[in-house]
Coordinates of C-alpha atoms in Angstrom, one line a residue:
Chain A
M1 CA 1.3 -37.9 -25.6
A2 CA 3.4 -40.2 -27.6
E3 CA 3.1 -38.3 -30.8
T4 CA 4.8 -35.1 -31.6
H5 CA 2.9 -32.3 -33.5
P6 CA 4.6 -30.8 -36.6
S7 CA 4.0 -27.4 -35.1
P8 CA 2.0 -25.4 -37.5
P9 CA 2.3 -21.5 -37.0
R10 CA -0.4 -20.2 -34.7
Q11 CA -0.8 -23.6 -33.1
R12 CA -3.6 -23.9 -30.5
M13 CA -2.6 -24.1 -27.0
T14 CA -1.9 -27.8 -26.0
R15 CA -3.6 -29.4 -23.1
R16 CA -0.4 -29.3 -21.1
A17 CA 0.4 -25.7 -21.8
A18 CA -3.1 -24.6 -20.8
L19 CA -2.9 -26.6 -17.5
R20 CA 0.5 -24.9 -16.9
A21 CA -1.0 -21.5 -17.7
G22 CA -3.8 -22.1 -15.2
L23 CA -1.5 -23.3 -12.2
R24 CA 0.8 -20.4 -13.0
G25 CA -2.3 -18.0 -12.6
L26 CA -3.4 -19.8 -9.4
G27 CA 0.3 -19.4 -8.1
L28 CA 0.2 -15.7 -8.8
V29 CA -3.0 -15.2 -7.2
V30 CA -2.1 -17.1 -4.1
A31 CA 1.2 -15.3 -3.7
G32 CA -0.5 -12.0 -4.2
A33 CA -3.1 -12.7 -1.7
V34 CA -0.5 -13.7 0.9
A35 CA 1.6 -10.6 0.4
A36 CA -1.4 -8.4 0.4
R37 CA -2.7 -9.9 3.7
L38 CA 0.8 -9.6 5.3
L39 CA 1.3 -5.9 4.1
G40 CA -2.3 -5.0 4.7
A41 CA -3.3 -3.3 8.0
G42 CA 0.1 -1.7 8.4
R43 CA 1.8 -5.0 9.2
G44 CA 4.7 -4.6 6.9
Q45 CA 7.0 -2.4 8.8
P46 CA 10.1 -0.6 7.7
R47 CA 13.5 -1.8 8.8
S48 CA 13.9 -2.8 12.3
V49 CA 17.0 -3.3 14.5
W50 CA 17.8 -5.5 17.5
Q51 CA 18.2 -3.8 20.9
V52 CA 18.8 -4.6 24.5
D53 CA 16.1 -3.4 26.9
P54 CA 18.2 -2.2 29.9
H55 CA 15.3 -2.6 32.3
K56 CA 15.0 -6.3 31.4
C57 CA 18.8 -7.0 31.2
I58 CA 20.1 -9.2 33.9
Q59 CA 23.8 -8.9 33.0
C60 CA 24.3 -12.7 32.6
G61 CA 27.3 -12.1 30.3
Q62 CA 25.9 -13.9 27.2
C63 CA 25.9 -10.8 25.1
A64 CA 29.7 -11.2 25.2
T65 CA 29.9 -14.8 24.1
H66 CA 26.9 -15.4 21.8
C67 CA 27.1 -12.7 19.3
V68 CA 28.1 -14.0 15.9
L69 CA 30.7 -11.1 15.7
T70 CA 33.9 -11.1 17.8
P71 CA 34.0 -8.9 19.8
S72 CA 30.2 -8.6 20.4
A73 CA 28.2 -5.9 18.8
V74 CA 26.8 -5.2 22.3
K75 CA 28.8 -2.7 24.2
C76 CA 28.3 -0.7 27.5
V77 CA 27.1 2.8 27.0
H78 CA 27.1 5.4 29.6
S79 CA 24.1 7.9 30.3
Y80 CA 26.3 10.7 31.8
A81 CA 23.4 12.7 32.9
M82 CA 22.4 9.9 35.3
C83 CA 25.9 9.2 36.7
G84 CA 26.7 10.3 40.2
Y85 CA 30.5 10.8 39.1
C86 CA 31.4 8.8 42.4
K87 CA 35.0 8.6 43.6
L88 CA 34.3 5.0 44.5
C89 CA 32.4 3.7 41.5
T90 CA 31.1 0.2 41.9
G91 CA 30.9 -0.2 38.2
Y92 CA 34.6 0.6 37.9
F93 CA 36.2 -0.8 40.9
D94 CA 36.4 -4.5 42.2
P95 CA 34.2 -5.1 45.2
Q96 CA 37.3 -5.0 47.4
P97 CA 39.7 -2.7 45.9
N98 CA 43.3 -2.5 47.3
A99 CA 43.3 1.2 46.5
L100 CA 40.9 3.6 44.7
N101 CA 43.3 4.1 41.7
T102 CA 43.4 2.9 38.1
A103 CA 45.7 0.0 38.8
A104 CA 44.5 -3.1 36.8
E105 CA 43.9 -5.3 40.0
N106 CA 41.4 -2.9 41.4
Q107 CA 39.3 -2.8 38.1
L108 CA 36.1 -4.7 37.5
C109 CA 36.4 -4.4 33.7
P110 CA 38.3 -7.5 32.4
T111 CA 39.6 -5.6 29.4
G112 CA 40.2 -2.2 31.2
A113 CA 37.7 -0.6 28.8
I114 CA 36.5 2.0 31.3
R115 CA 38.6 5.3 31.6
R116 CA 38.5 7.1 35.0
T117 CA 39.2 10.8 34.6
F118 CA 39.4 13.2 37.6
I119 CA 37.1 16.3 37.0
E120 CA 37.1 18.0 40.4
D121 CA 36.9 17.0 43.8
P122 CA 35.2 14.6 44.5
Y123 CA 34.0 13.8 41.1
Y124 CA 35.4 11.4 38.6
E125 CA 34.2 10.8 35.0
Y126 CA 34.0 7.2 33.6
T127 CA 34.1 6.9 29.8
I128 CA 33.9 3.7 27.9
D129 CA 36.5 2.8 25.3
E130 CA 34.2 1.0 22.8
G131 CA 37.2 -0.6 21.1
L132 CA 38.0 -2.5 24.2
C133 CA 34.6 -3.2 25.6
I134 CA 33.4 -6.8 25.0
G135 CA 29.8 -6.3 26.4
C136 CA 30.2 -8.7 29.3
G137 CA 28.1 -6.5 31.6
K138 CA 30.3 -6.8 34.7
C139 CA 30.5 -2.9 35.1
V140 CA 26.6 -2.8 34.4
A141 CA 25.9 -5.2 37.3
G142 CA 28.2 -3.3 39.7
C143 CA 26.7 0.1 38.8
G144 CA 23.1 -1.1 39.0
Q145 CA 23.6 -2.9 42.3
F146 CA 25.1 -0.1 44.3
G147 CA 25.1 3.0 41.9
N148 CA 22.8 5.0 39.9
G149 CA 22.6 2.4 37.1
S150 CA 23.9 4.8 34.5
L151 CA 26.1 2.1 32.7
Y152 CA 24.0 -0.4 30.7
L153 CA 24.3 -2.5 27.6
Q154 CA 23.2 -1.6 24.1
V155 CA 23.6 -3.1 20.6
M156 CA 25.9 -0.7 18.7
H157 CA 24.5 -0.3 15.1
D158 CA 27.7 0.5 13.5
R159 CA 28.8 -3.2 14.4
C160 CA 25.6 -5.2 14.4
V161 CA 24.9 -7.0 11.2
N162 CA 21.2 -7.3 12.2
C163 CA 20.8 -11.1 11.8
N164 CA 17.4 -12.2 11.1
D165 CA 17.8 -14.8 14.0
C166 CA 19.9 -12.8 16.5
A167 CA 22.0 -15.2 18.5
I168 CA 22.1 -13.2 21.5
A169 CA 18.3 -12.8 21.6
R170 CA 18.1 -16.6 21.4
A171 CA 20.4 -17.2 24.3
C172 CA 19.1 -14.2 26.4
P173 CA 17.6 -15.8 29.6
A174 CA 15.6 -12.6 30.4
D175 CA 14.2 -12.0 26.9
A176 CA 15.7 -8.6 27.0
L177 CA 16.5 -8.3 23.2
R178 CA 13.8 -7.1 21.0
R179 CA 13.2 -5.6 17.5
I180 CA 12.7 -1.8 17.4
P181 CA 12.3 0.6 14.5
A182 CA 15.7 1.5 12.8
D183 CA 14.7 5.1 13.0
E184 CA 15.1 5.2 16.8
P185 CA 17.5 2.5 17.2
Y186 CA 18.5 2.8 21.0
L187 CA 16.7 2.3 24.2
L188 CA 18.6 4.8 26.3
K189 CA 18.1 5.3 29.9
T190 CA 17.4 8.8 30.9
D191 CA 16.4 9.8 34.4
A192 CA 14.5 7.0 35.8
I193 CA 16.8 4.7 37.6
D194 CA 15.6 1.1 37.9
L195 CA 17.3 -1.5 40.0
P196 CA 18.0 -4.6 38.0
T197 CA 15.7 -7.5 38.7
S198 CA 17.6 -10.1 40.4
P199 CA 17.1 -12.5 43.2
E200 CA 19.2 -10.3 45.6
D201 CA 16.7 -7.4 45.0
A202 CA 13.6 -9.4 45.1
Chain B
M1 CA 31.1 12.2 53.8
R2 CA 30.7 10.4 50.6
W3 CA 31.7 7.1 52.1
A4 CA 29.0 7.4 54.7
L5 CA 26.4 8.2 52.0
L6 CA 27.7 5.3 50.1
L7 CA 27.1 2.9 53.0
L8 CA 23.8 4.4 53.7
T9 CA 22.5 4.0 50.2
L10 CA 24.0 0.6 50.0
A11 CA 22.1 -0.6 53.0
A12 CA 18.9 1.1 51.6
G13 CA 19.5 -0.8 48.3
L14 CA 19.7 -4.1 49.9
V15 CA 16.4 -3.9 52.0
G16 CA 14.4 -1.5 49.9
P17 CA 12.2 -2.8 47.2
A18 CA 13.1 -2.7 43.5
G19 CA 12.2 0.5 41.9
A20 CA 13.3 4.0 40.8
V21 CA 16.0 5.2 43.2
E22 CA 18.5 8.0 42.7
R23 CA 21.2 6.8 45.1
F24 CA 23.7 9.6 44.1
P25 CA 22.6 12.9 43.1
P26 CA 24.2 14.1 39.9
P27 CA 27.1 16.3 40.5
E28 CA 27.2 20.1 40.4
F29 CA 30.6 21.2 39.1
T30 CA 31.6 24.3 40.8
E31 CA 35.3 24.6 40.2
T32 CA 35.3 23.7 36.5
D33 CA 32.5 24.1 34.0
H34 CA 32.7 20.5 33.0
Q35 CA 30.3 19.5 30.0
L36 CA 28.8 16.1 30.2
P37 CA 29.8 14.0 27.2
E38 CA 27.2 12.6 24.8
T39 CA 26.1 9.0 25.0
Q40 CA 27.5 7.4 21.8
T41 CA 24.7 6.1 19.4
P42 CA 26.1 5.1 16.1
Q43 CA 23.2 4.8 13.5
P44 CA 22.3 1.8 11.6
W45 CA 21.4 1.7 7.9
P46 CA 18.3 4.0 7.8
G47 CA 14.7 2.7 7.4
W48 CA 14.3 4.0 3.9
W49 CA 17.2 1.8 2.7
D50 CA 14.6 -1.0 2.5
Y51 CA 13.4 0.7 -0.6
V52 CA 16.9 0.8 -2.1
D53 CA 17.3 -2.9 -1.5
I54 CA 13.8 -3.7 -2.8
A55 CA 14.7 -1.5 -6.0
L56 CA 18.1 -3.4 -6.3
L57 CA 16.4 -6.8 -6.1
A58 CA 13.6 -5.9 -8.6
G59 CA 16.1 -4.4 -11.0
G60 CA 18.4 -7.4 -10.6
L61 CA 15.7 -9.9 -11.3
A62 CA 14.7 -8.1 -14.4
G63 CA 18.4 -7.8 -15.4
S64 CA 18.8 -11.5 -14.7
A65 CA 15.8 -12.5 -16.6
W66 CA 16.9 -10.4 -19.7
L67 CA 20.4 -11.8 -19.5
V68 CA 19.2 -15.4 -19.4
L69 CA 16.3 -15.1 -21.9
R70 CA 17.5 -12.5 -24.4
Y71 CA 21.1 -11.6 -24.1
R72 CA 22.1 -15.2 -23.5
R73 CA 25.9 -14.8 -22.4
R74 CA 27.4 -16.7 -19.7
W75 CA 29.9 -14.0 -18.8
A76 CA 27.1 -11.5 -18.3
I77 CA 25.1 -13.6 -15.9
F78 CA 28.5 -14.4 -14.1
A79 CA 29.1 -10.7 -13.7
L80 CA 25.8 -10.2 -12.3
A81 CA 26.3 -13.0 -9.8
V82 CA 29.7 -11.5 -8.7
A83 CA 27.9 -8.2 -8.1
A84 CA 25.1 -10.0 -6.1
V85 CA 27.8 -11.6 -3.8
V86 CA 29.4 -8.2 -3.4
Y87 CA 26.3 -6.3 -2.6
F88 CA 23.7 -8.8 -1.0
G89 CA 26.6 -10.8 0.5
F90 CA 29.4 -8.7 1.7
V91 CA 27.9 -5.1 1.9
R92 CA 24.5 -6.1 3.4
G93 CA 26.1 -9.0 5.5
G94 CA 23.9 -11.7 3.8
C95 CA 20.9 -10.6 5.7
I96 CA 18.0 -10.5 5.0
C97 CA 17.9 -12.8 2.0
P98 CA 14.8 -14.3 0.4
I99 CA 15.7 -17.9 1.7
G100 CA 15.6 -16.8 5.3
A101 CA 12.6 -14.5 4.7
I102 CA 10.3 -17.5 4.2
Q103 CA 10.6 -18.0 7.9
N104 CA 9.5 -14.5 8.6
V105 CA 6.6 -14.9 6.3
A106 CA 5.6 -18.4 7.9
A107 CA 5.9 -16.8 11.4
A108 CA 3.9 -13.8 10.4
L109 CA 1.1 -16.1 8.9
A110 CA 1.0 -18.3 11.9
D111 CA 0.8 -15.5 14.4
P112 CA -0.9 -12.3 13.2
S113 CA 0.5 -10.4 16.3
Q114 CA 4.1 -11.2 15.0
W115 CA 6.1 -8.3 13.6
I116 CA 7.1 -8.7 10.0
G117 CA 9.5 -6.3 8.0
L118 CA 8.4 -5.0 4.7
L119 CA 11.7 -6.3 3.1
A120 CA 10.8 -9.9 4.0
V121 CA 7.3 -10.0 2.5
V122 CA 8.5 -8.0 -0.6
F123 CA 11.6 -10.2 -1.2
V124 CA 9.7 -13.5 -1.0
A125 CA 7.0 -12.1 -3.2
M126 CA 9.4 -10.8 -5.7
V127 CA 11.4 -14.0 -6.2
L128 CA 8.3 -16.2 -6.4
L129 CA 6.9 -13.9 -9.0
A130 CA 10.2 -14.0 -11.0
T131 CA 10.4 -17.7 -10.9
L132 CA 6.8 -18.1 -12.1
L133 CA 7.4 -15.8 -15.1
F134 CA 11.1 -16.7 -16.0
G135 CA 12.3 -19.7 -14.2
R136 CA 15.0 -19.7 -11.5
V137 CA 16.7 -16.4 -12.6
F138 CA 17.1 -15.5 -8.9
C139 CA 19.4 -18.6 -8.5
A140 CA 21.2 -17.7 -11.6
G141 CA 22.5 -14.1 -10.9
L142 CA 21.2 -12.8 -7.5
C143 CA 21.3 -15.3 -4.8
P144 CA 24.4 -14.5 -2.8
L145 CA 24.7 -18.1 -1.5
G146 CA 24.1 -19.5 -5.0
A147 CA 26.6 -17.2 -6.6
L148 CA 29.3 -17.9 -4.0
Q149 CA 29.1 -21.6 -4.8
D150 CA 28.8 -20.9 -8.6
L151 CA 32.2 -19.1 -8.6
L152 CA 33.6 -22.1 -6.9
A153 CA 32.2 -24.8 -9.2
L154 CA 35.5 -25.5 -10.8
R155 CA 35.4 -29.2 -12.0
P156 CA 31.8 -30.1 -11.7
M157 CA 31.1 -33.9 -12.2
R158 CA 28.2 -35.4 -13.6
T159 CA 26.0 -37.0 -10.8
P160 CA 23.8 -39.9 -11.6
S161 CA 20.2 -38.6 -12.1
W162 CA 18.6 -40.9 -9.4
L163 CA 21.1 -39.5 -6.8
D164 CA 20.3 -36.0 -7.7
H165 CA 16.6 -36.6 -7.5
A166 CA 17.0 -38.4 -4.1
L167 CA 19.2 -35.8 -2.6
G168 CA 16.9 -33.0 -3.8
L169 CA 14.2 -34.4 -1.5
I170 CA 16.3 -33.4 1.5
A171 CA 15.6 -29.7 0.5
W172 CA 11.9 -30.3 1.0
A173 CA 12.4 -31.8 4.5
V174 CA 14.6 -28.7 5.3
L175 CA 11.7 -26.5 4.2
A176 CA 9.2 -28.5 6.3
V177 CA 11.3 -28.3 9.5
G178 CA 12.3 -24.7 8.8
V179 CA 8.8 -23.5 8.3
V180 CA 7.2 -25.4 11.2
A181 CA 10.1 -24.2 13.6
A182 CA 9.5 -20.5 12.4
A183 CA 5.8 -20.7 12.6
T184 CA 5.7 -22.1 16.0
G185 CA 8.4 -19.8 17.5
C186 CA 11.1 -22.6 18.0
G187 CA 13.5 -20.3 16.1
F188 CA 14.8 -19.6 12.6
F189 CA 16.7 -22.7 11.9
I190 CA 17.3 -22.0 8.3
C191 CA 19.3 -18.8 9.3
R192 CA 20.9 -20.5 12.2
Y193 CA 22.5 -23.3 10.2
D194 CA 23.1 -21.1 7.1
P195 CA 26.5 -22.4 6.1
Y196 CA 27.8 -19.5 4.1
V197 CA 26.5 -16.4 6.0
G198 CA 29.9 -16.4 8.1
F199 CA 31.9 -15.6 5.1
F200 CA 29.9 -12.6 4.3
R201 CA 30.3 -11.4 7.9
L202 CA 34.0 -12.3 7.8
G203 CA 33.6 -14.3 11.0
G204 CA 31.3 -16.5 13.0
P205 CA 31.0 -19.6 15.1
G206 CA 33.8 -22.0 14.2
G207 CA 31.3 -24.8 13.4
M208 CA 29.4 -22.8 11.1
L209 CA 32.6 -21.7 9.1
L210 CA 33.9 -25.2 9.0
V211 CA 30.7 -26.7 7.5
G212 CA 30.6 -23.8 5.0
A213 CA 34.2 -24.3 4.0
G214 CA 33.5 -28.0 3.8
L215 CA 30.5 -27.5 1.5
L216 CA 32.4 -25.1 -0.7
V217 CA 35.2 -27.7 -1.1
V218 CA 32.6 -30.3 -2.0
G219 CA 31.3 -27.8 -4.5
F220 CA 34.5 -27.9 -6.5
I221 CA 33.3 -31.2 -7.9
F222 CA 29.7 -31.4 -6.9
A223 CA 28.4 -28.0 -8.3
R224 CA 26.2 -26.0 -5.9
P225 CA 25.7 -28.5 -3.1
F226 CA 23.7 -26.2 -0.9
C227 CA 21.3 -25.3 -3.7
R228 CA 20.6 -28.9 -4.9
V229 CA 20.5 -30.7 -1.7
L230 CA 19.5 -28.3 1.1
C231 CA 18.0 -24.9 -0.1
P232 CA 14.5 -24.7 1.1
L233 CA 13.7 -21.8 -1.3
G234 CA 15.0 -24.0 -4.2
A235 CA 12.5 -26.6 -3.1
I236 CA 9.7 -24.1 -3.6
F237 CA 11.2 -22.8 -6.9
R238 CA 11.2 -26.3 -8.5
P239 CA 7.5 -26.6 -9.1
L240 CA 7.2 -22.9 -9.8
A241 CA 9.9 -23.0 -12.5
V242 CA 8.2 -25.9 -14.1
L243 CA 5.0 -23.7 -14.5
S244 CA 7.1 -20.7 -15.6
W245 CA 5.9 -18.5 -18.5
K246 CA 9.1 -18.2 -20.3
H247 CA 12.3 -20.1 -19.6
A248 CA 16.0 -20.3 -20.7
T249 CA 16.6 -22.6 -23.7
I250 CA 19.8 -24.1 -24.8
T251 CA 19.5 -22.6 -28.1
P252 CA 16.5 -21.0 -29.8
E253 CA 17.3 -22.8 -32.9
E254 CA 17.1 -26.4 -33.9
C255 CA 19.1 -28.7 -31.6
V256 CA 21.4 -31.1 -33.3
T257 CA 21.6 -33.4 -30.3
C258 CA 25.4 -33.3 -30.0
R259 CA 25.0 -33.6 -26.3
L260 CA 27.8 -31.1 -25.6
C261 CA 25.5 -29.0 -23.3
E262 CA 24.8 -32.1 -21.1
S263 CA 28.4 -32.2 -20.0
A264 CA 28.6 -28.5 -19.7
C265 CA 25.6 -28.3 -17.2
P266 CA 27.0 -28.3 -13.6
V267 CA 23.7 -29.4 -12.0
G268 CA 22.6 -32.1 -14.4
A269 CA 19.5 -30.4 -15.5
I270 CA 19.7 -31.2 -19.2
L271 CA 17.7 -34.4 -20.3
P272 CA 18.8 -36.3 -23.2
P273 CA 16.5 -37.3 -26.2
T274 CA 14.4 -40.3 -25.6
H275 CA 14.8 -43.5 -27.6
A276 CA 11.8 -44.8 -29.6
G277 CA 10.1 -47.8 -28.1
Q278 CA 11.4 -47.4 -24.4
G279 CA 9.4 -49.8 -22.4
S280 CA 5.8 -50.7 -23.1
R281 CA 2.8 -48.4 -22.5
S282 CA 0.9 -50.8 -20.5
A283 CA 3.8 -51.4 -18.1
G284 CA 4.1 -47.8 -17.6
A285 CA 0.4 -47.3 -16.9
G286 CA 0.7 -50.2 -14.4
R287 CA 3.6 -48.7 -12.5
L288 CA 1.7 -45.2 -12.5
A289 CA -1.4 -46.9 -11.0
F290 CA 0.7 -48.5 -8.4
L291 CA 2.3 -45.2 -7.5
L292 CA -1.0 -43.4 -7.3
A293 CA -2.2 -46.0 -5.0
L294 CA 1.0 -45.7 -2.8
L295 CA 0.4 -41.9 -2.4
P296 CA -2.1 -42.1 0.6
A297 CA 0.4 -44.5 2.3
L298 CA 3.3 -42.2 1.7
G299 CA 1.2 -39.3 3.1
L300 CA 0.2 -41.3 6.2
G301 CA 3.8 -42.5 6.7
G302 CA 5.0 -39.0 6.5
A303 CA 2.4 -37.7 9.0
L304 CA 3.5 -40.4 11.5
L305 CA 7.1 -39.5 11.1
G306 CA 6.4 -35.8 11.5
R307 CA 4.4 -36.6 14.6
A308 CA 7.1 -38.5 16.1
L309 CA 9.6 -35.7 15.5
G310 CA 7.2 -33.1 16.9
E311 CA 8.3 -33.5 20.5
P312 CA 12.1 -33.3 19.8
L313 CA 11.6 -30.2 17.8
A314 CA 9.4 -28.6 20.5
D315 CA 12.3 -29.1 22.9
T316 CA 14.1 -26.3 21.2
H317 CA 11.3 -23.7 21.9
P318 CA 12.4 -21.4 24.8
T319 CA 9.2 -22.0 26.7
V320 CA 9.6 -25.8 26.6
A321 CA 13.2 -25.7 27.3
L322 CA 12.6 -23.5 30.4
R323 CA 9.9 -25.7 31.7
D324 CA 12.3 -28.7 31.3
R325 CA 15.0 -26.9 33.2
I326 CA 12.7 -25.8 36.1
A327 CA 11.3 -29.2 36.4
A328 CA 14.9 -30.7 36.5
E329 CA 15.8 -28.1 39.1
Q330 CA 12.8 -28.9 41.3
A331 CA 13.6 -32.7 41.1
N332 CA 17.3 -32.2 41.9
P333 CA 17.9 -29.4 44.4
D334 CA 21.7 -29.7 43.9
L335 CA 21.3 -28.4 40.5
Q336 CA 22.6 -24.8 40.1
P337 CA 19.8 -22.7 38.7
S338 CA 20.5 -21.3 35.2
D339 CA 20.1 -17.7 34.4
A340 CA 16.8 -18.3 32.6
S341 CA 15.3 -20.1 35.5
R342 CA 16.5 -17.4 38.0
A343 CA 14.8 -14.8 35.6
W344 CA 11.7 -16.8 35.5
R345 CA 11.7 -17.2 39.3
A346 CA 12.0 -13.4 39.8
E347 CA 8.6 -12.9 37.9
H348 CA 6.9 -15.2 40.4
E349 CA 4.9 -16.9 38.0
P350 CA 3.2 -20.3 39.0
F351 CA 4.8 -23.4 37.5
E352 CA 1.5 -24.6 36.4
Q353 CA 1.2 -21.7 34.0
L354 CA 4.6 -22.5 32.7
E355 CA 3.6 -26.1 32.3
A356 CA 0.4 -25.3 30.5
A357 CA 2.2 -22.9 28.1
A358 CA 4.9 -25.7 27.3
R359 CA 2.0 -28.3 26.7
T360 CA 0.3 -26.0 24.2
K361 CA 3.4 -25.3 22.5
I362 CA 4.3 -29.0 22.1
A363 CA 0.8 -29.7 20.8
D364 CA 1.3 -26.9 18.3
V365 CA 4.6 -28.1 17.0
T366 CA 3.4 -31.7 16.9
L367 CA 0.4 -30.6 14.8
G368 CA 2.6 -28.6 12.5
M369 CA 5.1 -31.5 12.1
T370 CA 2.3 -33.9 11.4
I371 CA 0.8 -31.7 8.5
A372 CA 4.4 -31.0 7.2
G373 CA 5.3 -34.8 7.4
A374 CA 2.1 -35.7 5.4
L375 CA 2.9 -33.0 2.9
L376 CA 6.4 -34.2 2.5
G377 CA 5.2 -37.8 2.0
L378 CA 3.1 -36.4 -0.9
V379 CA 6.1 -34.7 -2.3
V380 CA 7.9 -38.0 -2.4
G381 CA 5.1 -39.6 -4.0
G382 CA 4.7 -36.8 -6.6
K383 CA 8.5 -37.1 -7.2
L384 CA 8.1 -40.8 -8.0
I385 CA 5.1 -40.2 -10.2
T386 CA 6.8 -37.5 -12.3
L387 CA 9.9 -39.7 -12.7
N388 CA 7.7 -42.4 -14.1
I389 CA 5.7 -40.4 -16.5
R390 CA 7.2 -40.9 -19.9
R391 CA 7.9 -37.9 -22.0
V392 CA 9.0 -38.0 -25.5
R393 CA 12.0 -35.8 -26.2
T394 CA 13.4 -35.4 -29.7
E395 CA 16.2 -33.0 -28.5
Q396 CA 18.3 -32.0 -25.4
T397 CA 15.7 -30.5 -23.0
I398 CA 16.1 -28.4 -20.0
D399 CA 14.7 -29.8 -16.7
R400 CA 13.2 -26.6 -15.6
A401 CA 12.9 -27.7 -12.0
R402 CA 16.6 -28.3 -11.6
C403 CA 17.9 -25.6 -14.2
I404 CA 19.5 -22.8 -12.2
S405 CA 19.7 -20.7 -15.5
C406 CA 23.6 -20.2 -15.1
G407 CA 24.0 -20.1 -18.9
R408 CA 27.0 -22.6 -19.3
C409 CA 24.9 -24.5 -21.9
F410 CA 24.7 -21.4 -24.2
E411 CA 28.4 -21.4 -24.5
A412 CA 28.7 -25.1 -25.1
C413 CA 26.2 -25.2 -27.8
P414 CA 27.7 -25.2 -31.4
V415 CA 24.3 -24.2 -32.9
E416 CA 24.3 -21.1 -30.5
H417 CA 27.8 -20.2 -31.6
R418 CA 26.7 -20.4 -35.2
R419 CA 23.8 -18.4 -34.5
R420 CA 25.8 -15.7 -32.9
K421 CA 28.0 -15.4 -35.8
A422 CA 25.1 -15.4 -38.3
T423 CA 23.4 -12.4 -36.7
P424 CA 26.3 -10.2 -35.4
G425 CA 24.2 -7.0 -35.5
R426 CA 21.4 -8.4 -33.4
E427 CA 23.2 -11.0 -31.4
G428 CA 21.2 -10.5 -28.3
D429 CA 18.0 -11.6 -30.0
P430 CA 16.7 -15.1 -29.9

C-alpha cells in the first residue's frame, strides 16, 4: 500500500475498507447474538437490589464494617407484630443488666439506637432510631436467642447505593445477602419465628 | 410471672431444636388502644427506572456522536461530559456502568443460571454498537470515570509513543483477569478496585480513595491514566474503534500538517505524516515474518503464565477460601473457627464435598486463565505486528484505537478555524 490514490469521486471501495466493513458487520452480528441470547428466555430482568435474608443471617457484625458507606446501609428493623413487648428485652438489655432501666450501661446497643417506651404494664415498645443504628446486629442476636426474633437486619434502600459487587455480600460468612427484585425490596419477617442457625442451637 | 415465663422459654430455647417458636405471645393492650407502628421500608429507585437509564445512555451516545462528528465543538463535548459525571456519577452513584457490566455479561454467559439485569446487557450492547459505528464517543462524553479524569487533565504532557503502547497492554491483562474472575465466581474485581467510584459515593474504603486521588493527581500531567492504562472496556473499544463506520476527523478539509493538533491531543492519538523512504520494504517484510512466526510462541507463553496464575486467583473464590480455612482449622485445633467455618459446620456438610467443589473451582479458574493468557499473548503479538506494518500518511492522522474523541484537536486546528469562519451559517456541517 505504498502508493496513494488520487481519489476520484465515486471511488471503488479499497481492499482495506472492505475488510473493515466485513469485520464491523461480524462484530455487530456477534454483539447482537450475545445480547439476544442473554435477554432471551426472560433472563434479562428489571432492576434488582441487595437484601439480607434474615433467616440466613448469623449476626457476625460484618454488615457494620464492610459496607462502602459509613455508617452501613444495613440497619436493624423491627416487625412489631412479632414482638412480645417484653419488659426484659434481651435485644435491648445487656445479658446482666444492673437494672431494667434505660441507663447506658444496661443497654446492648453500642450506639443507644433502640428507644424503650412504656406502653402499659407490663409492655414496653422498642423502636429503632435509624440515624444511630450502625447495623452491627448485637440486638438481633439477643432478640433471636431468647426472644421472638422480631428484630433483624435489612438493607435500607434509601441509603444503599446498590453496588454491582456488594462488599457486604462478599464478606458475609453465611451467604445471607442476595439480589431480589426492586419492586419488592425487603425480606420482612412476618409471623414465622425462626431461631437463628448457630452452634449453640444446633 | 413474666420472669418465670422468660426462664422457662429460655430453657426450652436452649434444649429444643431450631425451628419456629413463639416464645412470648404478642401483647394484648387492654388499658390503652396502642397501635403497632409500621416497619420502616424506604423504597429504592423503582424497577422501571432501568428504562430511563437506557434512554438517557442511548440519547447521550447519539448526542455524543453528533457533537463529535457534526457539531465539532470542544465546549459542547465537555458540557456533555460534565452532565455525565453529574448523572451517571453522582446521581446514580457510578453503578452500574458499562465497564463493570462486562463482568455481569461474562458471569451470565459462563453460568446460564446466573441472574443478569437488563441494564447490564443493554448498556454493554449499546456502547459496543456506538463504538463500532462512531468510534469511542462513549469515552468522550458519557463515561463518568473518563469525564472525571478529562476535567482534571490540566497540563497533559506528551508521552513517548512506545510507552503509551506498552502501558496500553496492561488494560488487556485487566480485562483478562476481570472476565475470568467474574465468569468463575471469584468476584467482580473491576468494580472492587474501581479507583473513582468512591468519589461518586462521597466516601469509601480509605485505600480506594487514596488510589483514586493519586490517579487523579497523576492525571494532571498524564491525561486519563485509567482510560489509557487500566480500563478493560477501553481495551475492547480499541479494535472496534479501528473498524468504526464513521470517526472524528481533525478537520474535514485539507490538512496543512502544521502539527498543532499533535500537541493538543492529551492522549497522543495523533500520528504525524510519514517521511518518504523510511526503511526498506524488504527489511520490513522480514521483521513482519519474524513477528508472525513469534505469534504461536507468545500465545503459548501467555497460556503458561495464565495457568500459573490460575491457582492464586482461585484462592479468592469463597468456596476455595472456605476449604483452605477448614483445612487449616482441622490441622491446627488451636485456631479459632471463623464465622464462615462456623456457618459451614452448622450445615453438617461432609468436608469431602467441599473439597471436591473447591477442586472443580480451581480447575475452572485455571482453565479460564490458560485461555485468557493465550489470548493475551496473541494480543501482544498483534500489537507488535500492527506497530510494524508501515502505513504511508501524508497528513496528521487520528489513531482511532487511542483517540477518545475529546475534540481538543478541533480547537487547535487552524484549518478548522478558517472553515468555521467561512461557513458561519452552517458551521455545524463538515
